[in-house]
XYZ file of C-alpha atoms in Angstrom:
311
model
C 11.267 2.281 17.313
C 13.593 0.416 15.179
C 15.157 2.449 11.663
C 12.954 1.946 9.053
C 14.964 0.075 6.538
C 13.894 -0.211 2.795
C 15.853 -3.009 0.830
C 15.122 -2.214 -2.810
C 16.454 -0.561 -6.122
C 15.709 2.740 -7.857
C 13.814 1.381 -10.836
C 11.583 -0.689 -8.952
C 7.981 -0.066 -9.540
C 6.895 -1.620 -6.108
C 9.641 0.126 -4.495
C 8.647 3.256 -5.793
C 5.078 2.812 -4.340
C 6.419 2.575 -0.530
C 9.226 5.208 -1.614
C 5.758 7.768 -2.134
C 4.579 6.682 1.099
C 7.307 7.027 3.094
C 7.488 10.414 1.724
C 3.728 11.278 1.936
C 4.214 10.326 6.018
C 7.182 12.157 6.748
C 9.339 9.145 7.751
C 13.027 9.373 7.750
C 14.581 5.645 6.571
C 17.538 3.780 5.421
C 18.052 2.707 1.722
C 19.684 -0.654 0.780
C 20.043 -1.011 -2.406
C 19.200 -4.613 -3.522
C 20.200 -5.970 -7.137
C 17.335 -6.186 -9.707
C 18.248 -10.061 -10.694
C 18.956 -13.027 -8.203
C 21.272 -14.135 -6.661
C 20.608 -12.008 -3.548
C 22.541 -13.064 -0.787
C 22.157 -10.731 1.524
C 18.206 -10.205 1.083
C 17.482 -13.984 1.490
C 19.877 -14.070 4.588
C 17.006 -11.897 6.050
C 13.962 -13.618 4.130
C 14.799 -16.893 4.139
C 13.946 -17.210 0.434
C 11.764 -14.736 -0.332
C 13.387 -12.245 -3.061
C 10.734 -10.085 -4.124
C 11.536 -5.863 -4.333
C 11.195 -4.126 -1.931
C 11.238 -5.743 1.748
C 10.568 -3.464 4.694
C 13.551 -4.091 8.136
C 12.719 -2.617 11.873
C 15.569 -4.178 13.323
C 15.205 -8.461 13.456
C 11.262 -8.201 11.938
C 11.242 -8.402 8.449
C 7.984 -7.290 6.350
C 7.369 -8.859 2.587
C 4.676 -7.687 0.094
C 3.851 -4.283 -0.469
C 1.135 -4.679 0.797
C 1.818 -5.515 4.055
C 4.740 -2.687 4.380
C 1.440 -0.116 3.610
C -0.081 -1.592 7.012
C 2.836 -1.603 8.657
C 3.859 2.570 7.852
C 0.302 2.992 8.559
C 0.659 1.483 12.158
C 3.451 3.452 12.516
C 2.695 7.008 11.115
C -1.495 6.788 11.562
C -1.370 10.483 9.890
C -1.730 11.347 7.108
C -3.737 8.179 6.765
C -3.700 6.098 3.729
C -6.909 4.491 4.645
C -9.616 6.966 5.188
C -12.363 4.714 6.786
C -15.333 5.684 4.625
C -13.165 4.198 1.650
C -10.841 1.847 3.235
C -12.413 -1.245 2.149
C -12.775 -0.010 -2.051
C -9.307 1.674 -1.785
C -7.811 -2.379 -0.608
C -9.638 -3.122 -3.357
C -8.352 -0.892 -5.976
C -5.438 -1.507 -4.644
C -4.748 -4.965 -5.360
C -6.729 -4.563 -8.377
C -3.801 -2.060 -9.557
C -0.875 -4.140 -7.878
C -2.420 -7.433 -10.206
C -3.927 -6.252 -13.306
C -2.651 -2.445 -13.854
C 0.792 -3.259 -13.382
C 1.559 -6.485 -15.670
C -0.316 -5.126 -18.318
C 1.743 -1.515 -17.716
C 4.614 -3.539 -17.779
C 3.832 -5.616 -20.756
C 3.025 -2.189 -22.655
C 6.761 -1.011 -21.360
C 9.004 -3.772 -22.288
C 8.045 -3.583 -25.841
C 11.426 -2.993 -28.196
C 10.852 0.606 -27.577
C 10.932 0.632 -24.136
C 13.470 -2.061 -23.949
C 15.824 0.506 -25.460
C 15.475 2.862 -23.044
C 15.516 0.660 -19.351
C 18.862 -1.467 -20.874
C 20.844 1.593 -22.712
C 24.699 0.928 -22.515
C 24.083 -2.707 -20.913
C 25.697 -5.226 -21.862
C 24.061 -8.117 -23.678
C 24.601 -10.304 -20.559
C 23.135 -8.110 -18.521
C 19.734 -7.996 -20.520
C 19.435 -11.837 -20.990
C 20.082 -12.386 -16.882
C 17.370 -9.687 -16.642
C 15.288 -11.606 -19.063
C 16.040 -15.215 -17.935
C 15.418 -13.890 -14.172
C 11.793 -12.588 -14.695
C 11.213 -15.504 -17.117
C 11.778 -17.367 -13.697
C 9.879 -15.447 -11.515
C 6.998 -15.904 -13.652
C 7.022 -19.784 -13.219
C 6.636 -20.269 -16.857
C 3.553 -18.389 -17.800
C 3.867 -16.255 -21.142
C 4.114 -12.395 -20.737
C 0.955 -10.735 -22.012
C 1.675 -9.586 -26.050
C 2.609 -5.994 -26.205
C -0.300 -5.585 -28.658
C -2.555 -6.905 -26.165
C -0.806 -5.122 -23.258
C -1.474 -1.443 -25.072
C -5.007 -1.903 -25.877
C -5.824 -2.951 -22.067
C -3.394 -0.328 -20.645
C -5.450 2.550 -22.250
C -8.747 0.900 -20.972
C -7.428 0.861 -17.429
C -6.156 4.388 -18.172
C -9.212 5.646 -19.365
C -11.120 4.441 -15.929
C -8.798 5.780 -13.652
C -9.578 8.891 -15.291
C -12.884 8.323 -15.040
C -12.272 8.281 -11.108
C -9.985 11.273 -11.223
C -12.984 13.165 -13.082
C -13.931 16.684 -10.575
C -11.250 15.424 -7.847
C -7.642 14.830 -7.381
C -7.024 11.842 -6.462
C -8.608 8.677 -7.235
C -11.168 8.640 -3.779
C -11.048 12.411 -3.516
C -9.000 15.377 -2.071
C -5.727 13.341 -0.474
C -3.976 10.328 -1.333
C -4.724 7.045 -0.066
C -3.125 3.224 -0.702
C -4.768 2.873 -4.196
C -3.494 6.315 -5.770
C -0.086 5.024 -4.675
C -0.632 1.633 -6.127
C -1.985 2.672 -9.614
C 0.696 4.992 -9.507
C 3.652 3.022 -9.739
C 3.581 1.374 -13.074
C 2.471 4.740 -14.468
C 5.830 6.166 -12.981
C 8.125 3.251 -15.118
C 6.030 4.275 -17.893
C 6.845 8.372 -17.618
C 10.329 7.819 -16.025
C 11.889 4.564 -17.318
C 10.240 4.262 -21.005
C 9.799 8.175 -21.850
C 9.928 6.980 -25.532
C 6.194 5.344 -24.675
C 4.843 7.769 -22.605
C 2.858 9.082 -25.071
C -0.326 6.877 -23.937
C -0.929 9.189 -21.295
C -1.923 12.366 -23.966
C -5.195 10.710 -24.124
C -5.801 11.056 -20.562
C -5.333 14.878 -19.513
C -6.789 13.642 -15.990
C -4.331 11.053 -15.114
C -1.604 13.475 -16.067
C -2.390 15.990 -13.654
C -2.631 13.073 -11.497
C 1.080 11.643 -12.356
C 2.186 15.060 -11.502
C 0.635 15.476 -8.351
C 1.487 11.946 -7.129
C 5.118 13.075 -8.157
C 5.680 16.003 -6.097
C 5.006 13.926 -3.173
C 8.604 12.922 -2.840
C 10.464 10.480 -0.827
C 11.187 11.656 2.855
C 14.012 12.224 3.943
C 16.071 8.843 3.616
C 20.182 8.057 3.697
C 22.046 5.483 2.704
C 22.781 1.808 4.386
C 24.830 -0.741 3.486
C 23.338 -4.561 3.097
C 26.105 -5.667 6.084
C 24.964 -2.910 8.216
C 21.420 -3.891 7.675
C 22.117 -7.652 8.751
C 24.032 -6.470 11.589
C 21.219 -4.556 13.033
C 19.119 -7.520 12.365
C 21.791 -9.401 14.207
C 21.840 -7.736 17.280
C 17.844 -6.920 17.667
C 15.513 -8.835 19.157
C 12.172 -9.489 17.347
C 9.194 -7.375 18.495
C 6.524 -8.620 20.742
C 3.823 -10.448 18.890
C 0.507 -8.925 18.772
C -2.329 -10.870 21.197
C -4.138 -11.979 18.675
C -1.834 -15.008 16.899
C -3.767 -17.538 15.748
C -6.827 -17.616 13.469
C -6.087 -21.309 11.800
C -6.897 -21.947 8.026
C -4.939 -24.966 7.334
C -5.220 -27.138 10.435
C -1.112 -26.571 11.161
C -0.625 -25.479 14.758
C 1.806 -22.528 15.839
C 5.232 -24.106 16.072
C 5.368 -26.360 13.450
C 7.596 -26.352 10.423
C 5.945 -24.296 7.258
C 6.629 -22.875 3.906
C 5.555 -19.750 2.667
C 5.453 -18.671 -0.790
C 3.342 -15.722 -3.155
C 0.522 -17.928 -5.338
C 1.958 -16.329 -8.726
C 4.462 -14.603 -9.304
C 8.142 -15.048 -7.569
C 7.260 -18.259 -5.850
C 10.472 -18.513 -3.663
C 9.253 -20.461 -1.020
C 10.726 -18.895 2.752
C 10.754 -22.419 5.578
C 10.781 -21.625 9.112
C 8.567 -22.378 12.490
C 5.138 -20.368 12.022
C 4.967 -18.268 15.551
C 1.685 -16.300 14.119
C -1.235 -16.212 11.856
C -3.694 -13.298 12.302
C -6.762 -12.378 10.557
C -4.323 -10.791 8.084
C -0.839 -11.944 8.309
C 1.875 -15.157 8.680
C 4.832 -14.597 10.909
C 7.703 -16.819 10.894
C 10.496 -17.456 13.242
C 14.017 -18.236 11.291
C 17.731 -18.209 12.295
C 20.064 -17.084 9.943
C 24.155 -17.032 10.519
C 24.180 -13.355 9.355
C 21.013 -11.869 10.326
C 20.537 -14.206 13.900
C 17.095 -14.253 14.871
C 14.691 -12.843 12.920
C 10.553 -13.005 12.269
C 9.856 -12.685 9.004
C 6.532 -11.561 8.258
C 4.080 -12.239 5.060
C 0.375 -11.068 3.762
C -2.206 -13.734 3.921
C -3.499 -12.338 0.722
C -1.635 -13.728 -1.992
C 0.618 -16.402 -0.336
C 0.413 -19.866 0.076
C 0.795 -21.800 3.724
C 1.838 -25.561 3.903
C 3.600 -27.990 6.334
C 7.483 -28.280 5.212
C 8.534 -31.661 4.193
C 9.893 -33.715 7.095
């Protein structure tokens, strides 16, 4: 098996949710650190566009979306399994229910001036307006939700998740699975990142004792990477073998032809190359890059757009 390479930074909420993971299955990986803002040259030499944190490597496949990287550790390390069968289909759904709703509304609740303080102290001015003009971007022009707004629903989604965690400790029972470690992650920014606001937590003892457990978990055991040694692996790999099942067609565009991909919301930078797969869950694309040579670059169905590139 390839190295497991994580492109990504350490205040990354998303990051930190496949961090957990690769900790809670024992993997050993690679860490590329990524910057927070674009440009990102080396990323998209791998993507082909797509720039959101983090993005999974084996060698010349390349996985976007956390939550595709969860299936993809999972195929890898079966055990301990982050989708117990008798829950598998409500913990997808928590899941994304956390990686959509929790987390903008966490994150609206952290960037108030308070927690603004906190993430940018000693930056420079320039650095804070890239930060903000880059995520303005990213959002494709939609208004952030008010931080008023943002606390009130925060402490309702608070308040259920202890409601879950009530006589157990974790959100489906006695071990982690995929949603703990998605509602955990904007929780973390909150307690690690915005300390000064972590105080919404005292109403909810439960999630707490959660946090802390989730915590613990750790992140493997991991070592550094450089982005041109990343690229160079990429380089010299050859893509893995496509699974039999390739095709399950949506759109009426045939394997082969010229596509775009790009997430429905948020960070919409579209990645072009020759679609080689679509399964019952995934897009895989076939791109060659100068630096990275040829790569597949793979993306969730769930959440991302498919269309014909323009001739």
């Amino acid at each position: 098996m390839s190295d497991l390479i994580l492109h990504h930074y350490p205040v990354s909420p998303f990051a930190e949710k496949i961090r957990l993971i690769l900790g809670h299955k024992q993997l050993a990986w690679k860490s590329v650190f990524i910057p927070m803002v674009m440009p990102k040259p080396d990323l998209t030499a791998l993507t082909g566009g797509y720039r959101k944190t983090p993005v999974l490597q084996l060698g010349a496949d390349v996985y976007c979306d956390t939550a595709l990287i969860c299936d993809v550790l999972e195929h890898i390390a079966p055990t301990p399994t982050i989708y117990p069968e008798a829950i598998k289909g409500a913990a997808r759904i928590v899941a994304q229910w956390a990686d959509s709703a929790l987390f903008p509304s966490a994150m609206a609740y952290n960037f108030q001036p308070a927690g603004v303080a906190q993430v940018f102290a000693g930056a420079s001015a320039d650095t804070v307006q890239a930060f903000v003009a880059d995520r303005t971007a990213m959002r494709g022009g939609a208004a952030r939700m008010a931080a008023a707004d943002a606390t009130g629903t925060y402490k309702s989604y608070l308040r259920r998740l202890a409601n879950m965690l009530h006589g157990q400790d974790y959100l489906f029972g006695a071990q982690p699975c995929v949603a703990d470690f998605a509602a955990y992650h904007p929780l973390w920014f909150t307690q690690e990142r915005t300390p000064a606001l972590a105080g919404i937590f005292d109403a909810t003892p439960e999630v707490k004792s959660w946090m802390a457990r989730m915590k613990v978990i750790g992140h493997g055991s991991f070592s550094p990477c450089t982005a041109e040694e990343a690229l160079r692996l990429a380089h010299s790999a050859t893509p893995a073998a496509l699974p039999g099942e390739v095709f399950q067609d949506e759109h009426d565009i045939a394997l082969g032809t010229r596509v775009v991909i790009a997430a429905d919301n948020f960070g919409q930078e579209p990645t072009e190359g020759e679609l080689v797969a679509a399964t019952r869950t995934r897009y895989t694309l076939r791109r060659t890059d100068d630096r990275a040579g040829n790569v597949h670059v793979h993306f969730p169905r769930v959440g991302f757009t498919l269309k014909k590139a323009l001739a």
